[in-house]
PDB file of C-alpha atoms and ligand atoms in Angstrom:
ATOM      1  CA  MET A   1      40.226  99.204  59.304  1.00  0.00           C
ATOM      2  CA  LEU A   2      42.603 100.001  62.230  1.00  0.00           C
ATOM      3  CA  LYS A   3      43.373  97.744  65.150  1.00  0.00           C
ATOM      4  CA  LEU A   4      45.998  98.371  67.792  1.00  0.00           C
ATOM      5  CA  HIS A   5      46.731  95.569  70.218  1.00  0.00           C
ATOM      6  CA  ASP A   6      48.881  96.131  73.327  1.00  0.00           C
ATOM      7  CA  VAL A   7      50.959  98.721  71.534  1.00  0.00           C
ATOM      8  CA  ILE A   8      54.005  99.947  73.393  1.00  0.00           C
ATOM      9  CA  LYS A   9      56.439 102.487  71.994  1.00  0.00           C
ATOM     10  CA  THR A  10      59.562 103.507  73.822  1.00  0.00           C
ATOM     11  CA  TYR A  11      62.293 105.803  72.565  1.00  0.00           C
ATOM     12  CA  ALA A  12      65.807 104.864  73.560  1.00  0.00           C
ATOM     13  CA  GLY A  13      68.202 107.602  74.575  1.00  0.00           C
ATOM     14  CA  LYS A  14      69.994 108.911  77.631  1.00  0.00           C
ATOM     15  CA  SER A  15      66.862 108.081  79.534  1.00  0.00           C
ATOM     16  CA  GLU A  16      64.264 105.866  77.891  1.00  0.00           C
ATOM     17  CA  VAL A  17      60.916 107.521  77.167  1.00  0.00           C
ATOM     18  CA  THR A  18      57.694 105.528  77.071  1.00  0.00           C
ATOM     19  CA  ALA A  19      55.548 107.356  74.523  1.00  0.00           C
ATOM     20  CA  LEU A  20      52.812 104.692  74.331  1.00  0.00           C
ATOM     21  CA  ALA A  21      52.279 102.453  77.322  1.00  0.00           C
ATOM     22  CA  GLY A  22      49.883  99.774  76.041  1.00  0.00           C
ATOM     23  CA  ILE A  23      47.244 100.982  73.600  1.00  0.00           C
ATOM     24  CA  ASN A  24      44.256  98.895  72.542  1.00  0.00           C
ATOM     25  CA  LEU A  25      42.054 100.525  69.961  1.00  0.00           C
ATOM     26  CA  THR A  26      39.798  99.667  67.041  1.00  0.00           C
ATOM     27  CA  VAL A  27      38.655 102.136  64.398  1.00  0.00           C
ATOM     28  CA  THR A  28      36.066 100.966  61.876  1.00  0.00           C
ATOM     29  CA  ALA A  29      36.344 101.841  58.182  1.00  0.00           C
ATOM     30  CA  GLY A  30      34.567 105.126  57.515  1.00  0.00           C
ATOM     31  CA  GLU A  31      34.849 106.501  61.053  1.00  0.00           C
ATOM     32  CA  MET A  32      35.967 110.059  61.775  1.00  0.00           C
ATOM     33  CA  VAL A  33      37.884 110.100  65.042  1.00  0.00           C
ATOM     34  CA  ALA A  34      39.551 112.862  67.080  1.00  0.00           C
ATOM     35  CA  ILE A  35      42.501 112.172  69.337  1.00  0.00           C
ATOM     36  CA  MET A  36      43.106 114.678  72.119  1.00  0.00           C
ATOM     37  CA  GLY A  37      45.495 114.814  75.025  1.00  0.00           C
ATOM     38  CA  PRO A  38      48.103 116.993  76.653  1.00  0.00           C
ATOM     39  CA  SER A  39      51.379 117.718  74.923  1.00  0.00           C
ATOM     40  CA  GLY A  40      53.647 114.683  75.205  1.00  0.00           C
ATOM     41  CA  SER A  41      50.787 112.213  75.738  1.00  0.00           C
ATOM     42  CA  GLY A  42      51.750 110.222  72.632  1.00  0.00           C
ATOM     43  CA  LYS A  43      49.358 111.565  69.995  1.00  0.00           C
ATOM     44  CA  SER A  44      51.897 112.069  67.216  1.00  0.00           C
ATOM     45  CA  THR A  45      53.596 108.788  68.051  1.00  0.00           C
ATOM     46  CA  LEU A  46      50.258 107.000  67.691  1.00  0.00           C
ATOM     47  CA  LEU A  47      49.559 108.683  64.355  1.00  0.00           C
ATOM     48  CA  ASN A  48      53.033 107.802  63.057  1.00  0.00           C
ATOM     49  CA  LEU A  49      52.413 104.140  63.854  1.00  0.00           C
ATOM     50  CA  LEU A  50      49.029 104.218  62.080  1.00  0.00           C
ATOM     51  CA  GLY A  51      50.693 105.789  59.040  1.00  0.00           C
ATOM     52  CA  GLY A  52      53.482 103.229  58.900  1.00  0.00           C
ATOM     53  CA  LEU A  53      56.101 105.935  59.487  1.00  0.00           C
ATOM     54  CA  ASP A  54      57.402 104.101  62.527  1.00  0.00           C
ATOM     55  CA  VAL A  55      56.986 100.686  64.172  1.00  0.00           C
ATOM     56  CA  PRO A  56      56.005  99.891  67.763  1.00  0.00           C
ATOM     57  CA  THR A  57      58.446  98.474  70.298  1.00  0.00           C
ATOM     58  CA  SER A  58      55.907  95.704  70.851  1.00  0.00           C
ATOM     59  CA  GLY A  59      52.300  94.946  69.981  1.00  0.00           C
ATOM     60  CA  GLN A  60      50.320  94.900  66.745  1.00  0.00           C
ATOM     61  CA  VAL A  61      49.294  97.754  64.476  1.00  0.00           C
ATOM     62  CA  VAL A  62      46.880  96.256  61.973  1.00  0.00           C
ATOM     63  CA  VAL A  63      45.776  98.591  59.188  1.00  0.00           C
ATOM     64  CA  GLY A  64      43.618  97.268  56.351  1.00  0.00           C
ATOM     65  CA  GLY A  65      44.350  93.688  57.437  1.00  0.00           C
ATOM     66  CA  LYS A  66      48.157  94.132  57.521  1.00  0.00           C
ATOM     67  CA  ASP A  67      50.228  94.143  60.716  1.00  0.00           C
ATOM     68  CA  LEU A  68      52.537  97.055  60.012  1.00  0.00           C
ATOM     69  CA  ALA A  69      54.792  96.024  62.901  1.00  0.00           C
ATOM     70  CA  ARG A  70      55.674  92.887  60.938  1.00  0.00           C
ATOM     71  CA  GLU A  71      55.925  94.408  57.475  1.00  0.00           C
ATOM     72  CA  SER A  72      59.325  94.973  55.898  1.00  0.00           C
ATOM     73  CA  GLU A  73      60.490  98.552  55.309  1.00  0.00           C
ATOM     74  CA  LYS A  74      59.540  97.995  51.650  1.00  0.00           C
ATOM     75  CA  GLY A  75      56.071  96.749  52.581  1.00  0.00           C
ATOM     76  CA  ARG A  76      55.466  99.758  54.786  1.00  0.00           C
ATOM     77  CA  SER A  77      56.704 102.107  52.103  1.00  0.00           C
ATOM     78  CA  LEU A  78      54.206 100.600  49.643  1.00  0.00           C
ATOM     79  CA  PHE A  79      51.490 100.957  52.286  1.00  0.00           C
ATOM     80  CA  ARG A  80      52.393 104.633  52.824  1.00  0.00           C
ATOM     81  CA  ARG A  81      52.205 105.368  49.118  1.00  0.00           C
ATOM     82  CA  SER A  82      48.863 103.746  48.400  1.00  0.00           C
ATOM     83  CA  LYS A  83      46.759 103.357  51.530  1.00  0.00           C
ATOM     84  CA  VAL A  84      47.323 106.392  53.698  1.00  0.00           C
ATOM     85  CA  SER A  85      47.697 110.132  53.369  1.00  0.00           C
ATOM     86  CA  TYR A  86      48.837 112.709  55.891  1.00  0.00           C
ATOM     87  CA  ILE A  87      48.257 116.364  56.613  1.00  0.00           C
ATOM     88  CA  PHE A  88      50.336 118.336  59.105  1.00  0.00           C
ATOM     89  CA  GLN A  89      50.075 121.534  61.105  1.00  0.00           C
ATOM     90  CA  ALA A  90      52.839 123.146  59.023  1.00  0.00           C
ATOM     91  CA  TYR A  91      51.419 121.988  55.621  1.00  0.00           C
ATOM     92  CA  HIS A  92      54.777 120.646  54.344  1.00  0.00           C
ATOM     93  CA  LEU A  93      54.390 121.959  50.800  1.00  0.00           C
ATOM     94  CA  MET A  94      57.338 122.262  48.412  1.00  0.00           C
ATOM     95  CA  PRO A  95      57.993 126.028  48.245  1.00  0.00           C
ATOM     96  CA  THR A  96      59.394 126.036  44.701  1.00  0.00           C
ATOM     97  CA  LEU A  97      56.533 124.062  43.171  1.00  0.00           C
ATOM     98  CA  LYS A  98      53.248 125.558  42.035  1.00  0.00           C
ATOM     99  CA  VAL A  99      50.038 124.438  43.729  1.00  0.00           C
ATOM    100  CA  SER A 100      49.169 122.040  40.907  1.00  0.00           C
ATOM    101  CA  GLN A 101      52.690 120.537  41.017  1.00  0.00           C
ATOM    102  CA  ASN A 102      52.544 120.063  44.780  1.00  0.00           C
ATOM    103  CA  VAL A 103      49.233 118.253  44.462  1.00  0.00           C
ATOM    104  CA  ALA A 104      50.537 116.155  41.548  1.00  0.00           C
ATOM    105  CA  LEU A 105      53.606 114.947  43.442  1.00  0.00           C
ATOM    106  CA  PRO A 106      52.207 111.704  44.926  1.00  0.00           C
ATOM    107  CA  LEU A 107      50.892 110.700  41.484  1.00  0.00           C
ATOM    108  CA  HIS A 108      54.249 111.421  39.831  1.00  0.00           C
ATOM    109  CA  LEU A 109      55.950 109.246  42.429  1.00  0.00           C
ATOM    110  CA  ALA A 110      53.430 106.490  41.688  1.00  0.00           C
ATOM    111  CA  GLY A 111      54.139 106.689  37.947  1.00  0.00           C
ATOM    112  CA  VAL A 112      50.629 107.750  36.938  1.00  0.00           C
ATOM    113  CA  PRO A 113      50.370 108.935  33.282  1.00  0.00           C
ATOM    114  CA  ALA A 114      50.490 112.721  32.748  1.00  0.00           C
ATOM    115  CA  VAL A 115      46.991 113.005  31.267  1.00  0.00           C
ATOM    116  CA  GLU A 116      45.512 111.216  34.251  1.00  0.00           C
ATOM    117  CA  ILE A 117      47.518 113.431  36.631  1.00  0.00           C
ATOM    118  CA  THR A 118      46.178 116.600  35.016  1.00  0.00           C
ATOM    119  CA  ARG A 119      42.619 115.325  35.321  1.00  0.00           C
ATOM    120  CA  LYS A 120      42.955 114.203  38.949  1.00  0.00           C
ATOM    121  CA  VAL A 121      44.713 117.381  40.082  1.00  0.00           C
ATOM    122  CA  ALA A 122      41.989 119.570  38.559  1.00  0.00           C
ATOM    123  CA  GLN A 123      39.341 117.419  40.229  1.00  0.00           C
ATOM    124  CA  VAL A 124      40.802 117.592  43.755  1.00  0.00           C
ATOM    125  CA  LEU A 125      41.636 121.306  43.515  1.00  0.00           C
ATOM    126  CA  LYS A 126      37.977 121.875  42.706  1.00  0.00           C
ATOM    127  CA  GLU A 127      36.973 119.661  45.616  1.00  0.00           C
ATOM    128  CA  VAL A 128      38.918 121.858  48.076  1.00  0.00           C
ATOM    129  CA  GLY A 129      37.794 125.115  46.428  1.00  0.00           C
ATOM    130  CA  LEU A 130      41.168 126.103  44.960  1.00  0.00           C
ATOM    131  CA  GLU A 131      40.577 125.724  41.227  1.00  0.00           C
ATOM    132  CA  GLY A 132      41.653 129.355  40.730  1.00  0.00           C
ATOM    133  CA  ARG A 133      45.008 128.901  42.496  1.00  0.00           C
ATOM    134  CA  ALA A 134      46.620 126.100  40.461  1.00  0.00           C
ATOM    135  CA  ASN A 135      49.484 128.252  39.162  1.00  0.00           C
ATOM    136  CA  HIS A 136      50.347 130.015  42.434  1.00  0.00           C
ATOM    137  CA  LEU A 137      53.313 129.249  44.650  1.00  0.00           C
ATOM    138  CA  PRO A 138      52.623 128.294  48.285  1.00  0.00           C
ATOM    139  CA  ASP A 139      54.129 131.637  49.424  1.00  0.00           C
ATOM    140  CA  GLU A 140      51.386 133.472  47.571  1.00  0.00           C
ATOM    141  CA  LEU A 141      48.628 131.754  49.562  1.00  0.00           C
ATOM    142  CA  SER A 142      47.103 132.267  53.010  1.00  0.00           C
ATOM    143  CA  GLY A 143      47.536 129.619  55.716  1.00  0.00           C
ATOM    144  CA  GLY A 144      44.034 128.266  55.171  1.00  0.00           C
ATOM    145  CA  GLU A 145      44.660 127.995  51.436  1.00  0.00           C
ATOM    146  CA  ARG A 146      47.963 126.224  52.027  1.00  0.00           C
ATOM    147  CA  GLN A 147      46.239 123.670  54.213  1.00  0.00           C
ATOM    148  CA  ARG A 148      43.685 123.170  51.416  1.00  0.00           C
ATOM    149  CA  VAL A 149      46.547 122.429  49.027  1.00  0.00           C
ATOM    150  CA  ALA A 150      47.882 119.878  51.514  1.00  0.00           C
ATOM    151  CA  ILE A 151      44.409 118.337  51.728  1.00  0.00           C
ATOM    152  CA  ALA A 152      44.153 118.212  47.915  1.00  0.00           C
ATOM    153  CA  ARG A 153      47.538 116.450  47.828  1.00  0.00           C
ATOM    154  CA  ALA A 154      46.225 113.995  50.421  1.00  0.00           C
ATOM    155  CA  LEU A 155      43.089 113.280  48.354  1.00  0.00           C
ATOM    156  CA  VAL A 156      44.721 112.872  44.980  1.00  0.00           C
ATOM    157  CA  THR A 157      45.725 109.232  45.539  1.00  0.00           C
ATOM    158  CA  ASP A 158      42.249 108.225  46.828  1.00  0.00           C
ATOM    159  CA  ALA A 159      43.840 106.643  49.917  1.00  0.00           C
ATOM    160  CA  PRO A 160      41.202 105.140  52.231  1.00  0.00           C
ATOM    161  CA  LEU A 161      42.848 106.519  55.402  1.00  0.00           C
ATOM    162  CA  LEU A 162      43.584 110.182  56.131  1.00  0.00           C
ATOM    163  CA  LEU A 163      45.690 111.093  59.160  1.00  0.00           C
ATOM    164  CA  ALA A 164      45.836 114.706  60.318  1.00  0.00           C
ATOM    165  CA  ASP A 165      48.281 115.930  62.998  1.00  0.00           C
ATOM    166  CA  GLU A 166      47.062 119.266  64.453  1.00  0.00           C
ATOM    167  CA  PRO A 167      45.695 120.394  61.048  1.00  0.00           C
ATOM    168  CA  THR A 168      44.247 123.645  62.434  1.00  0.00           C
ATOM    169  CA  GLY A 169      47.139 124.433  64.777  1.00  0.00           C
ATOM    170  CA  ASN A 170      48.492 127.312  62.668  1.00  0.00           C
ATOM    171  CA  LEU A 171      45.125 128.794  61.714  1.00  0.00           C
ATOM    172  CA  ASP A 172      42.782 131.313  63.309  1.00  0.00           C
ATOM    173  CA  THR A 173      39.417 130.036  64.534  1.00  0.00           C
ATOM    174  CA  ALA A 174      37.446 130.885  61.384  1.00  0.00           C
ATOM    175  CA  ARG A 175      40.033 129.413  59.005  1.00  0.00           C
ATOM    176  CA  GLY A 176      40.394 126.372  61.232  1.00  0.00           C
ATOM    177  CA  GLU A 177      36.672 125.819  61.140  1.00  0.00           C
ATOM    178  CA  GLU A 178      36.665 125.954  57.333  1.00  0.00           C
ATOM    179  CA  ILE A 179      39.344 123.264  57.236  1.00  0.00           C
ATOM    180  CA  LEU A 180      37.367 121.080  59.663  1.00  0.00           C
ATOM    181  CA  ASN A 181      34.216 121.493  57.602  1.00  0.00           C
ATOM    182  CA  LEU A 182      36.166 120.485  54.516  1.00  0.00           C
ATOM    183  CA  LEU A 183      37.468 117.344  56.247  1.00  0.00           C
ATOM    184  CA  ARG A 184      33.953 116.586  57.415  1.00  0.00           C
ATOM    185  CA  ALA A 185      32.659 116.903  53.820  1.00  0.00           C
ATOM    186  CA  ILE A 186      35.430 114.625  52.535  1.00  0.00           C
ATOM    187  CA  HIS A 187      34.535 112.068  55.185  1.00  0.00           C
ATOM    188  CA  ARG A 188      30.857 112.228  54.232  1.00  0.00           C
ATOM    189  CA  GLU A 189      31.258 112.234  50.467  1.00  0.00           C
ATOM    190  CA  ARG A 190      34.200 109.893  50.034  1.00  0.00           C
ATOM    191  CA  GLY A 191      33.737 107.675  53.087  1.00  0.00           C
ATOM    192  CA  THR A 192      37.396 108.228  53.990  1.00  0.00           C
ATOM    193  CA  THR A 193      38.450 107.041  57.451  1.00  0.00           C
ATOM    194  CA  ILE A 194      39.865 110.131  59.173  1.00  0.00           C
ATOM    195  CA  VAL A 195      41.917 110.358  62.365  1.00  0.00           C
ATOM    196  CA  ILE A 196      42.599 113.902  63.589  1.00  0.00           C
ATOM    197  CA  VAL A 197      45.040 114.692  66.365  1.00  0.00           C
ATOM    198  CA  THR A 198      44.119 118.030  67.844  1.00  0.00           C
ATOM    199  CA  HIS A 199      44.111 120.476  70.740  1.00  0.00           C
ATOM    200  CA  ASP A 200      41.102 122.181  69.259  1.00  0.00           C
ATOM    201  CA  HIS A 201      37.716 121.418  70.843  1.00  0.00           C
ATOM    202  CA  ASN A 202      35.999 122.440  67.611  1.00  0.00           C
ATOM    203  CA  ALA A 203      37.917 119.696  65.851  1.00  0.00           C
ATOM    204  CA  ALA A 204      36.777 117.105  68.341  1.00  0.00           C
ATOM    205  CA  SER A 205      33.169 118.243  67.998  1.00  0.00           C
ATOM    206  CA  VAL A 206      33.025 117.626  64.221  1.00  0.00           C
ATOM    207  CA  CYS A 207      34.121 114.027  64.819  1.00  0.00           C
ATOM    208  CA  GLU A 208      31.909 111.102  65.760  1.00  0.00           C
ATOM    209  CA  ARG A 209      34.282 109.818  68.345  1.00  0.00           C
ATOM    210  CA  LEU A 210      36.816 111.300  70.727  1.00  0.00           C
ATOM    211  CA  ILE A 211      39.744 109.323  72.094  1.00  0.00           C
ATOM    212  CA  LYS A 212      41.613 110.904  74.986  1.00  0.00           C
ATOM    213  CA  LEU A 213      45.237 110.030  75.605  1.00  0.00           C
ATOM    214  CA  ARG A 214      47.204 110.666  78.763  1.00  0.00           C
ATOM    215  CA  ASP A 215      50.710 109.435  79.518  1.00  0.00           C
ATOM    216  CA  GLY A 216      50.617 107.051  76.571  1.00  0.00           C
ATOM    217  CA  ARG A 217      47.338 105.409  77.557  1.00  0.00           C
ATOM    218  CA  VAL A 218      43.733 105.707  76.412  1.00  0.00           C
ATOM    219  CA  GLU A 219      42.010 107.679  79.136  1.00  0.00           C
ATOM    220  CA  GLY A 220      38.639 108.046  77.462  1.00  0.00           C
ATOM    221  CA  ASP A 221      36.863 106.846  74.338  1.00  0.00           C
ATOM    222  CA  GLY A 222      33.389 107.885  73.330  1.00  0.00           C
ATOM    223  CA  SER A 223      31.084 110.377  71.735  1.00  0.00           C
ATOM    224  CA  PRO A 224      32.266 114.009  71.997  1.00  0.00           C
ATOM    225  CA  VAL A 225      29.769 116.530  73.356  1.00  0.00           C
ATOM    226  CA  GLY A 226      28.061 118.102  70.348  1.00  0.00           C
ATOM    227  CA  GLY A 227      29.833 115.637  68.073  1.00  0.00           C
ATOM    228  CA  GLY A 228      28.819 113.991  64.810  1.00  0.00           C
ATOM    229  CA  ARG A 229      27.260 117.084  63.308  1.00  0.00           C
TER     230      ARG A 229
HETATM  231  N1  ADP B 301      61.898 110.652  68.250  1.00  0.00           N
HETATM  232  C1  ADP B 301      61.766 110.723  69.576  1.00  0.00           C
HETATM  233  N2  ADP B 301      62.805 110.441  70.391  1.00  0.00           N
HETATM  234  C2  ADP B 301      62.674 110.484  71.739  1.00  0.00           C
HETATM  235  N3  ADP B 301      61.539 110.794  72.379  1.00  0.00           N
HETATM  236  C3  ADP B 301      60.464 111.095  71.620  1.00  0.00           C
HETATM  237  C4  ADP B 301      60.513 111.087  70.185  1.00  0.00           C
HETATM  238  N4  ADP B 301      59.289 111.420  69.712  1.00  0.00           N
HETATM  239  C5  ADP B 301      58.521 111.641  70.790  1.00  0.00           C
HETATM  240  N5  ADP B 301      59.217 111.456  71.948  1.00  0.00           N
HETATM  241  C6  ADP B 301      58.689 111.551  73.318  1.00  0.00           C
HETATM  242  O1  ADP B 301      57.570 110.713  73.425  1.00  0.00           O
HETATM  243  C7  ADP B 301      56.519 111.330  74.156  1.00  0.00           C
HETATM  244  C8  ADP B 301      55.276 111.454  73.284  1.00  0.00           C
HETATM  245  O2  ADP B 301      55.538 112.345  72.217  1.00  0.00           O
HETATM  246  P1  ADP B 301      54.466 112.707  71.091  1.00  0.00           P
HETATM  247  O3  ADP B 301      53.896 111.470  70.536  1.00  0.00           O
HETATM  248  O4  ADP B 301      55.144 113.632  70.134  1.00  0.00           O
HETATM  249  O5  ADP B 301      53.364 113.479  71.950  1.00  0.00           O
HETATM  250  P2  ADP B 301      52.222 114.503  71.493  1.00  0.00           P
HETATM  251  O6  ADP B 301      52.107 114.456  70.016  1.00  0.00           O
HETATM  252  O7  ADP B 301      51.007 114.031  72.225  1.00  0.00           O
HETATM  253  O8  ADP B 301      52.660 115.836  71.992  1.00  0.00           O
HETATM  254  C9  ADP B 301      57.075 112.664  74.632  1.00  0.00           C
HETATM  255  O9  ADP B 301      57.591 112.485  75.916  1.00  0.00           O
HETATM  256  C10 ADP B 301      58.177 112.949  73.635  1.00  0.00           C
HETATM  257  O10 ADP B 301      59.182 113.740  74.216  1.00  0.00           O
HETATM  258 MG1   MG B 302      52.280 115.920  68.542  1.00  0.00          MG
END
């Protein structure tokens, strides 16, 4: 599903920063993987490459058989719309749109017929336990509920790859755990490949595999203690 080969990413600027210093990594379809590492170790950069949001300075980023480093901007944009979905620490919901409209957005952009959108939105809101909140605005929801909306929006396109950057970072322990359990259930029931960047040891422990980054390199790769539950 995912294959990184000798991936280097530097950011130009006053002084050049090497965010990724040669990453080799394979993730099989259907895996649920945690990525941990100190702040600045390259976690978000890695996720952005996997999601086709950015391209490496050198090396290959093969996702679903396509080398994203060699795709055109148009090719990567198509990839982002159909093959991958993202959730973020800060939810990134549209504040003026109701829950159902936020969740519907990716389908609107894809030109899906209205009847189908209504059906899919109801289905994913049920899946994340928010069927009673469809007509609320994001402001009217708790942090945990907002992250559920973001997860519903990520599920609505049935993308095979879900990338999560610090998804529990703004939540208390109990709410964070609910979100992790939800991701775990999605992984189990849908077979979605999930990559979670996190500081949270609970997050790593619900995953089958833990990859540790340090200074833009893979420092460890294996089974987390208490993982795969
Ligand atoms: N757009 C950017 N421009 C310049 N430097 C960046 C940019 N994004 C990230 N960096 C630098 O790259 C390194 C890795 O960043 P990042 O991937 O965000 O780390 P993490 O998510 O692990 O905290 C850091 O030194 C950071 O300052
Ligand atoms: Mg980060």
